[in-house]
Short mmCIF file of C-alpha atoms in Angstrom, two decimals:
data_model
loop_
_atom_site.label_atom_id
_atom_site.label_comp_id
_atom_site.label_asym_id
_atom_site.label_seq_id
_atom_site.Cartn_x
_atom_site.Cartn_y
_atom_site.Cartn_z
CA MET A 1 37.11 -36.21 -32.66
CA GLU A 2 34.09 -34.96 -30.73
CA ILE A 3 33.85 -31.67 -28.82
CA THR A 4 33.38 -33.64 -25.59
CA ASP A 5 36.76 -35.30 -26.20
CA VAL A 6 38.23 -31.83 -25.72
CA ILE A 7 36.10 -30.19 -23.02
CA GLY A 8 35.43 -33.38 -21.02
CA ASN A 9 32.63 -35.93 -21.13
CA LEU A 10 30.95 -34.63 -17.98
CA GLY A 11 33.05 -31.99 -16.26
CA ARG A 12 32.41 -29.43 -13.56
CA LEU A 13 30.94 -26.80 -15.90
CA GLN A 14 28.56 -29.33 -17.42
CA CYS A 15 27.49 -30.28 -13.88
CA TYR A 16 26.72 -26.62 -13.16
CA ILE A 17 24.44 -26.59 -16.21
CA ILE A 18 22.79 -29.84 -15.08
CA ILE A 19 22.10 -28.41 -11.60
CA LEU A 20 20.65 -25.27 -13.17
CA LEU A 21 18.31 -27.30 -15.38
CA ILE A 22 17.30 -29.65 -12.57
CA TYR A 23 16.39 -26.62 -10.45
CA ARG A 24 14.43 -25.29 -13.43
CA GLY A 25 12.11 -28.28 -13.05
CA MET A 26 10.78 -27.00 -9.72
CA PRO A 27 9.25 -23.65 -10.83
CA THR A 28 8.27 -25.33 -14.11
CA ALA A 29 6.04 -27.71 -12.15
CA TRP A 30 4.48 -24.75 -10.35
CA GLU A 31 3.81 -22.99 -13.64
CA ILE A 32 2.23 -25.95 -15.41
CA LEU A 33 0.23 -27.52 -12.58
CA ALA A 34 -0.81 -24.47 -10.55
CA ILE A 35 -4.33 -24.30 -11.99
CA PRO A 36 -6.00 -26.60 -9.38
CA PHE A 37 -4.86 -24.10 -6.75
CA LEU A 38 -5.43 -20.93 -8.76
CA ALA A 39 -8.96 -22.09 -9.60
CA PRO A 40 -10.12 -24.71 -7.04
CA ASP A 41 -13.67 -26.03 -7.06
CA THR A 42 -15.70 -23.54 -5.02
CA ASP A 43 -19.22 -24.01 -3.70
CA HIS A 44 -21.31 -21.13 -5.06
CA TRP A 45 -24.91 -19.97 -5.38
CA CYS A 46 -26.87 -16.98 -6.60
CA ALA A 47 -26.01 -13.96 -4.49
CA LYS A 48 -28.73 -12.27 -2.52
CA PRO A 49 -29.53 -8.63 -3.36
CA HIS A 50 -27.75 -6.08 -1.19
CA GLN A 51 -31.08 -4.94 0.22
CA LEU A 52 -31.26 -8.30 2.05
CA GLU A 53 -27.81 -8.10 3.59
CA ASN A 54 -29.25 -8.84 7.05
CA TRP A 55 -30.49 -12.25 5.81
CA THR A 56 -28.35 -15.27 6.67
CA VAL A 57 -27.03 -17.51 3.89
CA THR A 58 -29.14 -20.42 5.17
CA ARG A 59 -32.34 -18.35 5.08
CA TRP A 60 -31.59 -17.07 1.57
CA LYS A 61 -30.89 -20.55 0.23
CA ASN A 62 -33.96 -22.12 1.81
CA VAL A 63 -36.22 -19.45 0.39
CA SER A 64 -34.82 -18.63 -3.03
CA ILE A 65 -32.47 -21.38 -4.27
CA PRO A 66 -33.89 -24.58 -5.88
CA PHE A 67 -32.83 -27.79 -4.15
CA ASP A 68 -31.81 -30.78 -6.28
CA THR A 69 -33.10 -33.88 -4.49
CA ASN A 70 -31.03 -36.23 -6.67
CA LYS A 71 -27.70 -34.54 -5.93
CA GLN A 72 -28.83 -33.44 -2.47
CA GLU A 73 -27.52 -29.91 -2.97
CA PHE A 74 -28.73 -26.41 -3.76
CA SER A 75 -28.55 -25.18 -7.33
CA ARG A 76 -25.33 -23.38 -8.14
CA CYS A 77 -26.52 -21.52 -11.21
CA GLN A 78 -30.19 -20.70 -10.73
CA SER A 79 -32.56 -19.09 -8.27
CA TYR A 80 -36.32 -18.73 -8.09
CA SER A 81 -37.71 -15.60 -9.63
CA TYR A 82 -38.22 -13.00 -6.94
CA THR A 83 -39.46 -9.45 -6.46
CA LEU A 84 -38.14 -7.11 -3.80
CA VAL A 85 -40.75 -5.33 -1.69
CA GLN A 86 -40.01 -2.42 0.64
CA LEU A 87 -41.89 -2.46 3.91
CA ASN A 88 -41.32 0.81 5.80
CA ASP A 89 -37.57 0.80 6.53
CA SER A 90 -36.95 -2.83 5.68
CA TRP A 91 -37.04 -5.03 2.62
CA ASP A 92 -38.74 -8.32 1.96
CA VAL A 93 -38.95 -10.56 -1.08
CA ILE A 94 -41.77 -12.32 -2.93
CA ILE A 95 -40.64 -15.68 -4.34
CA ASP A 96 -42.20 -17.38 -7.39
CA GLN A 97 -41.07 -21.03 -7.06
CA ASN A 98 -42.64 -21.90 -10.42
CA VAL A 99 -40.04 -19.85 -12.31
CA THR A 100 -36.26 -20.15 -12.17
CA VAL A 101 -33.79 -17.61 -13.50
CA PRO A 102 -30.00 -17.81 -14.06
CA CYS A 103 -27.70 -16.12 -11.58
CA THR A 104 -26.27 -12.73 -12.44
CA LYS A 105 -24.02 -12.54 -9.37
CA TRP A 106 -22.69 -15.22 -7.05
CA ASP A 107 -21.79 -15.75 -3.46
CA TYR A 108 -19.44 -18.55 -2.39
CA SER A 109 -18.22 -20.46 0.60
CA SER A 110 -14.51 -19.73 0.19
CA ARG A 111 -12.96 -16.37 1.02
CA ASP A 112 -9.68 -17.21 -0.71
CA ASN A 113 -8.78 -14.94 -3.61
CA THR A 114 -8.77 -17.23 -6.67
CA ILE A 115 -9.18 -16.50 -10.36
CA ILE A 116 -12.65 -18.07 -10.08
CA THR A 117 -13.83 -15.58 -7.49
CA GLN A 118 -11.86 -12.74 -9.08
CA TRP A 119 -13.69 -13.00 -12.41
CA ASP A 120 -16.83 -15.02 -11.49
CA LEU A 121 -15.88 -18.13 -13.50
CA PHE A 122 -19.04 -19.99 -12.54
CA CYS A 123 -21.72 -21.90 -14.44
CA ASP A 124 -21.62 -20.99 -18.16
CA ARG A 125 -18.16 -19.42 -17.61
CA GLU A 126 -16.58 -22.45 -15.92
CA TRP A 127 -15.03 -23.64 -19.18
CA LEU A 128 -12.75 -20.59 -19.03
CA VAL A 129 -10.88 -22.29 -16.15
CA SER A 130 -9.97 -25.21 -18.43
CA MET A 131 -9.17 -22.76 -21.19
CA ASN A 132 -6.50 -21.25 -18.95
CA GLN A 133 -4.57 -24.53 -18.91
CA THR A 134 -5.08 -25.00 -22.64
CA VAL A 135 -3.72 -21.50 -23.31
CA PHE A 136 -0.62 -22.38 -21.27
CA MET A 137 -0.04 -25.64 -23.17
CA LEU A 138 -0.48 -23.89 -26.50
CA GLY A 139 2.02 -21.27 -25.33
CA MET A 140 4.52 -24.03 -24.65
CA LEU A 141 3.87 -25.57 -28.07
CA PHE A 142 4.38 -22.20 -29.75
CA GLY A 143 7.41 -21.50 -27.58
CA VAL A 144 9.13 -24.71 -28.72
CA PHE A 145 8.95 -23.63 -32.37
CA ILE A 146 10.00 -20.04 -31.70
CA SER A 147 12.84 -20.90 -29.32
CA GLY A 148 14.09 -23.59 -31.69
CA HIS A 149 14.46 -21.13 -34.57
CA LEU A 150 15.87 -18.37 -32.33
CA GLY A 151 18.29 -20.82 -30.72
CA ASP A 152 19.62 -21.90 -34.11
CA LYS A 153 20.03 -18.29 -35.22
CA PHE A 154 21.20 -16.45 -32.08
CA GLY A 155 22.54 -19.23 -29.86
CA ARG A 156 21.43 -21.30 -26.87
CA ARG A 157 22.58 -18.88 -24.15
CA PRO A 158 20.64 -15.76 -25.35
CA VAL A 159 17.45 -17.78 -25.82
CA LEU A 160 17.73 -19.38 -22.38
CA LEU A 161 18.38 -16.10 -20.59
CA GLY A 162 15.79 -14.25 -22.68
CA SER A 163 13.18 -16.90 -21.91
CA LEU A 164 14.01 -16.61 -18.21
CA CYS A 165 13.40 -12.85 -18.28
CA LEU A 166 10.16 -13.38 -20.21
CA ILE A 167 8.86 -15.76 -17.52
CA ILE A 168 9.70 -13.41 -14.65
CA VAL A 169 8.12 -10.37 -16.33
CA SER A 170 5.03 -12.35 -17.44
CA ASN A 171 4.39 -13.76 -13.97
CA TYR A 172 4.66 -10.39 -12.29
CA ALA A 173 2.41 -8.88 -14.95
CA GLY A 174 -0.05 -11.77 -14.57
CA ALA A 175 -0.40 -11.02 -10.87
CA ALA A 176 -1.53 -7.47 -11.62
CA VAL A 177 -3.67 -7.81 -14.76
CA PRO A 178 -7.09 -6.09 -14.76
CA ASN A 179 -9.07 -8.81 -16.57
CA LEU A 180 -9.07 -12.44 -17.64
CA SER A 181 -7.95 -11.77 -21.22
CA PHE A 182 -4.75 -10.11 -20.06
CA PHE A 183 -4.20 -12.97 -17.62
CA TYR A 184 -4.39 -15.43 -20.52
CA ILE A 185 -1.85 -13.36 -22.46
CA ALA A 186 0.50 -13.32 -19.46
CA ARG A 187 0.14 -17.10 -19.04
CA PHE A 188 0.77 -17.67 -22.75
CA CYS A 189 3.97 -15.59 -22.63
CA SER A 190 5.09 -17.35 -19.46
CA ALA A 191 4.54 -20.72 -21.16
CA MET A 192 6.62 -19.59 -24.12
CA GLY A 193 9.42 -18.76 -21.68
CA VAL A 194 9.15 -22.16 -19.96
CA ALA A 195 9.41 -23.92 -23.34
CA GLY A 196 12.30 -21.68 -24.35
CA ILE A 197 14.35 -22.52 -21.27
CA GLN A 198 13.63 -26.21 -21.68
CA ASN A 199 14.47 -26.23 -25.38
CA ALA A 200 17.62 -24.09 -25.24
CA GLY A 201 18.84 -25.65 -21.99
CA VAL A 202 18.52 -29.22 -23.21
CA CYS A 203 20.18 -28.36 -26.54
CA LEU A 204 23.08 -26.70 -24.72
CA LEU A 205 23.55 -29.67 -22.42
CA MET A 206 23.23 -32.32 -25.10
CA GLU A 207 25.87 -30.51 -27.16
CA THR A 208 28.37 -30.41 -24.27
CA ILE A 209 28.15 -33.90 -22.70
CA SER A 210 29.12 -37.23 -24.24
CA PRO A 211 26.46 -39.64 -25.54
CA GLU A 212 26.85 -42.23 -22.75
CA TYR A 213 25.56 -39.71 -20.19
CA ARG A 214 22.68 -38.23 -22.18
CA ALA A 215 19.95 -40.74 -21.33
CA TRP A 216 20.64 -40.67 -17.58
CA VAL A 217 20.99 -36.91 -17.44
CA SER A 218 17.70 -36.50 -19.30
CA VAL A 219 15.93 -38.82 -16.87
CA SER A 220 17.51 -37.00 -13.90
CA PHE A 221 15.71 -33.83 -14.95
CA SER A 222 12.57 -35.45 -13.54
CA CYS A 223 14.01 -34.94 -10.05
CA GLY A 224 13.50 -31.18 -10.15
CA TRP A 225 10.01 -31.62 -11.56
CA ILE A 226 8.99 -34.06 -8.80
CA ILE A 227 10.46 -31.88 -6.04
CA GLY A 228 8.45 -28.97 -7.41
CA LEU A 229 5.27 -31.08 -7.46
CA ILE A 230 5.79 -32.20 -3.86
CA ILE A 231 6.38 -28.63 -2.65
CA LEU A 232 3.48 -27.19 -4.66
CA PRO A 233 0.52 -28.29 -2.43
CA GLY A 234 2.20 -26.95 0.72
CA LEU A 235 3.05 -23.69 -1.00
CA ALA A 236 -0.50 -23.28 -2.29
CA TRP A 237 -1.90 -24.09 1.17
CA LEU A 238 0.20 -21.30 2.68
CA ILE A 239 -0.54 -18.79 -0.09
CA ARG A 240 -4.31 -18.70 -0.66
CA ASP A 241 -4.21 -15.57 -2.81
CA TRP A 242 -3.61 -16.28 -6.50
CA GLN A 243 -1.88 -12.94 -7.09
CA TYR A 244 0.65 -13.53 -4.32
CA PHE A 245 1.13 -17.07 -5.62
CA GLU A 246 1.97 -15.73 -9.09
CA ALA A 247 4.45 -13.30 -7.54
CA VAL A 248 6.12 -16.06 -5.51
CA THR A 249 6.36 -18.23 -8.63
CA ALA A 250 8.07 -15.35 -10.42
CA CYS A 251 10.52 -15.03 -7.51
CA SER A 252 11.36 -18.73 -7.74
CA TRP A 253 12.92 -18.11 -11.15
CA LEU A 254 15.22 -15.36 -9.88
CA PRO A 255 18.01 -17.70 -8.62
CA MET A 256 18.48 -18.86 -12.21
CA LEU A 257 19.68 -15.37 -13.11
CA ILE A 258 23.02 -16.46 -11.68
CA ALA A 259 23.40 -18.25 -15.02
CA TRP A 260 24.05 -14.83 -16.54
CA TRP A 261 27.58 -14.96 -15.15
CA PHE A 262 28.64 -18.58 -15.69
CA LEU A 263 26.47 -20.03 -18.48
CA PRO A 264 28.57 -20.67 -21.60
CA GLU A 265 27.43 -20.73 -25.19
CA SER A 266 27.43 -24.06 -26.97
CA PRO A 267 30.85 -24.44 -28.62
CA ARG A 268 29.27 -26.71 -31.21
CA TRP A 269 26.76 -24.01 -32.19
CA LEU A 270 29.54 -21.41 -32.40
CA LEU A 271 31.49 -23.67 -34.75
CA THR A 272 28.45 -24.24 -36.97
CA ARG A 273 28.06 -20.44 -37.23
CA LYS A 274 31.79 -20.09 -38.08
CA ARG A 275 32.42 -17.98 -35.00
CA TYR A 276 35.75 -19.72 -34.47
CA THR A 277 37.29 -17.16 -32.09
CA ASP A 278 34.24 -17.28 -29.79
CA ALA A 279 34.24 -21.09 -29.99
CA GLU A 280 37.89 -21.23 -28.97
CA ASN A 281 37.30 -18.85 -26.05
CA THR A 282 34.32 -20.94 -24.91
CA ILE A 283 36.35 -24.16 -25.12
CA ARG A 284 39.09 -22.48 -23.07
CA LYS A 285 36.46 -21.64 -20.45
CA PHE A 286 35.36 -25.30 -20.30
CA LEU A 287 38.99 -26.43 -20.03
CA ASN A 288 39.67 -23.95 -17.24
CA VAL A 289 36.60 -24.79 -15.15
CA ASN A 290 36.93 -28.54 -15.76
CA LYS A 291 40.67 -28.35 -14.99
CA LEU A 292 41.69 -29.94 -18.29
CA SER A 293 44.35 -29.10 -20.81
CA VAL A 294 44.98 -29.69 -24.50
CA SER A 295 48.52 -29.89 -25.86
CA ASN A 296 47.79 -28.27 -29.22
CA LEU A 297 44.50 -26.35 -29.09
CA ASP A 298 45.02 -24.69 -32.50
CA HIS A 299 45.30 -28.06 -34.23
CA THR A 300 42.31 -29.36 -32.23
CA MET A 301 40.21 -26.37 -33.31
CA LYS A 302 41.07 -26.99 -36.97
CA THR A 303 40.04 -30.63 -36.60
CA LEU A 304 36.70 -29.68 -35.01
CA GLU A 305 36.03 -27.03 -37.64
CA THR A 306 36.59 -29.56 -40.43
CA LYS A 307 34.33 -32.14 -38.74
CA ILE A 308 31.49 -29.64 -38.20
CA GLU A 309 31.67 -28.45 -41.81
CA LEU A 310 31.51 -32.05 -43.03
CA GLU A 311 28.49 -32.73 -40.83
CA LYS A 312 26.72 -29.65 -42.19
CA LYS A 313 27.21 -30.89 -45.76
CA THR A 314 25.79 -34.32 -44.96
CA LYS A 315 23.00 -33.05 -42.70
CA SER A 316 19.57 -34.49 -43.44
CA THR A 317 16.95 -32.15 -44.94
CA LEU A 318 14.01 -34.43 -44.20
CA THR A 319 10.84 -32.93 -42.74
CA SER A 320 7.77 -34.16 -40.87
CA LEU A 321 6.11 -35.02 -44.19
CA ASP A 322 8.80 -37.62 -44.84
CA LEU A 323 7.56 -39.54 -41.78
CA PHE A 324 4.48 -40.50 -43.81
CA ARG A 325 5.99 -41.27 -47.23
CA THR A 326 6.68 -45.00 -46.79
CA PRO A 327 4.20 -47.63 -45.46
CA ARG A 328 6.00 -49.02 -42.43
CA LEU A 329 7.43 -45.69 -41.24
CA ARG A 330 3.98 -44.14 -41.69
CA ARG A 331 2.42 -46.81 -39.45
CA ILE A 332 5.15 -46.49 -36.80
CA THR A 333 4.84 -42.69 -36.81
CA THR A 334 1.06 -42.80 -36.41
CA GLU A 335 1.29 -45.31 -33.57
CA ILE A 336 4.04 -43.52 -31.63
CA MET A 337 2.31 -40.13 -32.06
CA PHE A 338 -0.86 -41.60 -30.61
CA VAL A 339 1.07 -43.14 -27.71
CA PHE A 340 2.72 -39.80 -26.92
CA PHE A 341 -0.66 -38.05 -27.11
CA VAL A 342 -2.40 -40.51 -24.79
CA SER A 343 0.47 -40.60 -22.30
CA SER A 344 0.50 -36.83 -21.86
CA PHE A 345 -3.30 -36.57 -21.93
CA LEU A 346 -3.69 -39.16 -19.16
CA TYR A 347 -0.86 -37.71 -17.08
CA TYR A 348 -2.42 -34.25 -16.91
CA ALA A 349 -6.01 -35.48 -16.72
CA LEU A 350 -5.29 -37.76 -13.74
CA THR A 351 -3.28 -35.01 -12.05
CA PHE A 352 -6.09 -32.47 -12.37
CA ASP A 353 -8.72 -35.03 -11.39
CA SER A 354 -6.89 -35.88 -8.16
CA ALA A 355 -7.91 -32.47 -6.82
CA ARG A 356 -11.59 -33.46 -7.14
CA LEU A 357 -11.57 -36.99 -5.72
CA GLY A 358 -12.83 -35.93 -2.30
CA GLY A 359 -11.01 -35.17 0.91
CA SER A 360 -8.31 -32.52 0.98
CA MET A 361 -7.24 -31.20 -2.41
CA TYR A 362 -3.79 -30.43 -1.00
CA ILE A 363 -3.21 -33.93 0.37
CA ASN A 364 -4.48 -35.53 -2.83
CA LEU A 365 -2.12 -33.52 -5.00
CA PHE A 366 0.75 -34.20 -2.61
CA ILE A 367 0.13 -37.96 -2.95
CA SER A 368 -0.20 -37.51 -6.71
CA ALA A 369 3.29 -35.98 -6.74
CA ALA A 370 4.79 -38.55 -4.36
CA VAL A 371 3.76 -41.52 -6.54
CA GLU A 372 6.00 -40.13 -9.27
CA ILE A 373 9.07 -40.95 -7.14
CA PRO A 374 8.86 -44.73 -7.73
CA ALA A 375 8.01 -43.98 -11.37
CA CYS A 376 11.15 -41.85 -11.66
CA VAL A 377 13.23 -44.69 -10.20
CA ALA A 378 11.58 -47.44 -12.23
CA ALA A 379 11.80 -45.78 -15.65
CA PRO A 380 15.63 -45.66 -15.97
CA LEU A 381 15.96 -49.21 -14.58
CA LEU A 382 13.45 -50.53 -17.09
CA ILE A 383 15.23 -48.63 -19.85
CA LYS A 384 18.56 -50.18 -18.88
CA PHE A 385 17.66 -53.81 -18.24
CA VAL A 386 14.24 -54.74 -19.67
CA LYS A 387 12.69 -54.94 -23.11
CA ARG A 388 10.84 -51.79 -24.10
CA LYS A 389 7.42 -53.12 -25.06
CA PRO A 390 6.32 -55.35 -22.12
CA PRO A 391 6.63 -52.71 -19.35
CA PHE A 392 5.22 -50.05 -21.68
CA VAL A 393 2.15 -52.19 -22.42
CA ILE A 394 1.73 -53.12 -18.73
CA CYS A 395 1.78 -49.44 -17.72
CA PHE A 396 -1.09 -48.60 -20.07
CA VAL A 397 -3.11 -51.70 -19.15
CA VAL A 398 -2.80 -51.10 -15.39
CA THR A 399 -3.72 -47.43 -15.90
CA SER A 400 -6.80 -48.50 -17.86
CA ILE A 401 -7.90 -50.98 -15.18
CA ALA A 402 -7.39 -48.45 -12.38
CA CYS A 403 -9.39 -45.76 -14.20
CA VAL A 404 -12.30 -48.09 -14.99
CA LEU A 405 -12.44 -49.47 -11.43
CA VAL A 406 -12.87 -45.94 -10.10
CA ILE A 407 -16.33 -45.93 -11.70
CA ALA A 408 -17.45 -48.93 -9.62
CA VAL A 409 -16.34 -47.47 -6.29
CA PRO A 410 -19.14 -45.83 -4.23
CA GLU A 411 -18.82 -42.09 -3.65
CA ASP A 412 -18.36 -42.50 0.09
CA MET A 413 -15.26 -44.72 -0.38
CA VAL A 414 -12.97 -41.77 -0.96
CA ALA A 415 -9.77 -43.53 0.12
CA THR A 416 -10.35 -46.34 -2.41
CA LYS A 417 -11.01 -43.85 -5.21
CA ILE A 418 -7.84 -41.96 -4.36
CA SER A 419 -5.79 -45.18 -4.21
CA LEU A 420 -6.96 -46.37 -7.63
CA SER A 421 -6.38 -42.97 -9.17
CA MET A 422 -2.86 -42.82 -7.72
CA ILE A 423 -2.05 -46.29 -9.07
CA GLY A 424 -3.07 -45.05 -12.51
CA LYS A 425 -0.99 -41.90 -12.07
CA MET A 426 2.10 -43.87 -11.02
CA PHE A 427 1.95 -46.23 -13.99
CA ILE A 428 1.24 -43.50 -16.55
CA SER A 429 4.19 -41.54 -15.11
CA THR A 430 6.39 -44.60 -15.61
CA ALA A 431 5.14 -44.86 -19.20
CA GLY A 432 6.06 -41.21 -19.66
CA GLY A 433 9.62 -41.95 -18.61
CA ILE A 434 9.91 -44.84 -21.08
CA LYS A 435 8.29 -43.15 -24.06
CA PHE A 436 11.05 -40.60 -24.71
CA LEU A 437 13.78 -43.20 -25.12
CA TYR A 438 11.55 -45.63 -27.01
CA GLY A 439 10.26 -42.84 -29.25
CA GLY A 440 13.82 -41.98 -30.19
CA GLU A 441 14.75 -45.59 -30.93
CA VAL A 442 11.91 -46.47 -33.32
CA PHE A 443 12.77 -43.68 -35.77
CA PRO A 444 15.77 -43.96 -38.14
CA THR A 445 18.77 -41.73 -37.49
CA VAL A 446 18.21 -39.59 -40.60
CA ILE A 447 14.83 -38.40 -39.30
CA ARG A 448 15.02 -39.20 -35.57
CA THR A 449 15.01 -35.59 -34.36
CA VAL A 450 12.05 -34.74 -36.59
CA GLY A 451 10.16 -37.86 -35.45
CA VAL A 452 10.67 -37.23 -31.74
CA GLY A 453 9.87 -33.53 -32.16
CA THR A 454 6.60 -34.34 -33.94
CA SER A 455 5.71 -36.85 -31.21
CA ILE A 456 6.39 -34.27 -28.49
CA MET A 457 4.07 -31.89 -30.32
CA CYS A 458 1.35 -34.55 -29.96
CA SER A 459 2.14 -34.69 -26.24
CA ARG A 460 1.55 -30.96 -25.97
CA ILE A 461 -1.79 -31.30 -27.76
CA GLY A 462 -2.78 -34.06 -25.32
CA GLY A 463 -1.89 -31.84 -22.37
CA ALA A 464 -3.87 -28.96 -23.87
CA ILE A 465 -7.02 -31.06 -24.30
CA ALA A 466 -6.88 -32.82 -20.91
CA PRO A 467 -8.48 -30.02 -18.81
CA PHE A 468 -11.66 -30.07 -20.90
CA VAL A 469 -12.52 -33.60 -19.77
CA ARG A 470 -13.76 -31.89 -16.61
CA GLU A 471 -16.35 -29.99 -18.67
CA LEU A 472 -17.39 -33.23 -20.37
CA SER A 473 -18.14 -34.86 -17.00
CA LYS A 474 -20.45 -31.97 -16.09
CA SER A 475 -22.34 -31.98 -19.38
CA THR A 476 -22.78 -35.78 -19.61
CA HIS A 477 -22.05 -38.16 -16.71
CA VAL A 478 -19.37 -38.24 -14.03
CA ALA A 479 -18.23 -41.68 -15.24
CA VAL A 480 -17.53 -40.55 -18.81
CA PRO A 481 -13.96 -39.27 -18.15
CA SER A 482 -12.92 -42.55 -16.51
CA VAL A 483 -14.33 -44.50 -19.45
CA ILE A 484 -12.38 -42.28 -21.86
CA TYR A 485 -9.18 -42.80 -19.85
CA GLY A 486 -9.67 -46.56 -19.83
CA VAL A 487 -10.42 -46.87 -23.53
CA LEU A 488 -7.54 -44.62 -24.61
CA SER A 489 -5.13 -46.55 -22.37
CA ILE A 490 -6.10 -49.88 -23.92
CA ILE A 491 -5.79 -48.50 -27.45
CA ALA A 492 -2.36 -47.08 -26.57
CA ALA A 493 -1.32 -50.48 -25.20
CA ILE A 494 -2.37 -52.10 -28.50
CA MET A 495 -0.40 -49.47 -30.42
CA VAL A 496 2.73 -50.20 -28.37
CA PHE A 497 2.25 -53.93 -28.95
CA LEU A 498 2.26 -53.30 -32.71
CA LEU A 499 5.46 -51.23 -32.59
CA PRO A 500 8.86 -52.91 -33.17
CA GLU A 501 11.00 -53.99 -30.21
CA THR A 502 14.24 -51.99 -29.99
CA PHE A 503 15.95 -53.47 -26.92
CA ASN A 504 19.34 -55.02 -27.80
CA ARG A 505 18.77 -54.30 -31.47
CA GLN A 506 20.72 -52.22 -33.91
CA LEU A 507 18.97 -48.89 -34.29
CA PRO A 508 17.89 -48.05 -37.86
CA ASP A 509 19.91 -45.36 -39.63
CA THR A 510 17.91 -45.01 -42.85
CA ILE A 511 14.29 -45.17 -43.90
CA LEU A 512 15.20 -48.20 -46.01
CA GLU A 513 16.23 -50.07 -42.86
CA ILE A 514 12.83 -49.25 -41.31
CA GLU A 515 11.09 -50.73 -44.32
CA ASN A 516 13.34 -53.84 -44.17
CA PRO A 517 13.77 -54.51 -40.42
CA GLU A 518 15.01 -58.09 -40.94
CA LYS A 519 18.39 -56.64 -41.95
CA LEU A 520 18.95 -55.06 -38.52
CA THR A 521 21.26 -56.86 -36.09
CA ILE A 522 20.00 -58.36 -32.83
CA TYR A 523 22.59 -58.15 -30.04
CA GLU A 524 23.04 -60.60 -27.18
CA THR A 525 24.42 -57.99 -24.77
CA LYS A 526 22.29 -56.57 -22.02
CA GLY A 527 21.33 -52.94 -21.83
CA PRO A 528 20.63 -50.40 -24.57
CA VAL A 529 22.62 -50.75 -27.74
CA GLU A 530 23.07 -47.03 -28.14
CA GLU A 531 22.32 -44.09 -25.90
CA THR A 532 20.09 -41.89 -27.99
CA GLU A 533 19.77 -38.19 -27.53
CA LEU A 534 16.66 -37.64 -25.48
CA PRO A 535 14.45 -34.62 -24.99
CA GLU A 536 13.67 -33.75 -21.40
CA PRO A 537 10.99 -36.04 -19.88
CA VAL A 538 9.32 -33.21 -17.98
CA THR A 539 5.68 -32.22 -18.89
CA ALA A 540 4.97 -35.81 -19.82
#
């Protein structure tokens, strides 16, 4: 007997939890992908001294700022050496065009209040913009570990609600911090909260719905994420002040506080902690809300208690190190970890790059979000009816071709560049939807959770590194990022090709079955053989 046999496979209370977690995807998208709006590319140049305040910007640039004839633009980080001279009641300047000096202060074209203009993140400080996104991704990575341990010790509900409060407080604090270091700390804490809600929420849901619904519910979480992405450009266009934007993002989490009154604890977790009275009360709550009844609840509770205790005795104690102890499992683990890394890396890199393709940043990012809709529809259909490897390989190959073709497109063909980039984004988003199910299927049951968790960690690392590709393009050549995207995509496609096919095949239960795949059964039925427990596909 399973707990879902008692509380319902997918009842009203479970639907409430699903709605809550789908809504969570919207502010999560704002948190993770806000950086192009918090720190947009801003035209800047060395500021003129205050004594020359009556000079126009054009006059100052023509006189004191070096002009790059190759790029056809004024220098952003240097000016000619100059000396101020006072003539009666006015000031003039003597320019030495043989000597250039770095800027100490900047002026800029935009009057929007961004973190770039707030803390002068120009020139040799530009890398701090990318560091902001990396700090957030590392916060999510750290938050997954912390929330996992806290969730196992204190329960899913306290961790979810505690993470929610952490996000709200961190966002409000981030809007009022005095310097960049404190802003990073606030973003790190907010990221921990985002990871905590995701981790605890998904655990709670997976422990209260039956296996046949888990894959589709996990994929449906993408809906909230995509809605958030589509709303984000319009919201950022309306709110041009980063501090107000942070405050609005904090407010967007407030509706989730309603969970304080209806969110149940996981009855399965309560049983594993031997809190039998609390588990029975929670099951009664599920039965009441779902309008179900059990003829002999006391006998049912005894049956569930016995089953949970037996599961605890037979629970696997394997760790991440065991993924690398045998030859074939070691190869599969290395390949799937690389695929997860590349998928997440490309997803975030192409998303951030779309803001710098030319034209309106807001329209570009809106299109970048909209192309995820067909990806969201395609992924579950491919999962249900098509072999895993062919569409997975095609997604990476098409992404590679699109990224490489961007290099050959002239700068003035902005629409073509945007179109190619969006094709790459759509196919890598589809790959992201496939990878979670496929990643769960290639690992044996005894170490599946550890294998998928390790792979997701690689995804986080890919997302953390992605922003720094922007710095690489500035220090080398603008085509270098596209080349990197193309090469990594092709290598990922090769890795997928080398992985075993899992469609219509018996999933491995032991490491021995991984090492001897010829003993696994091939089924003639259509569709997945077994619905595996999936982590949430958000954050690629």
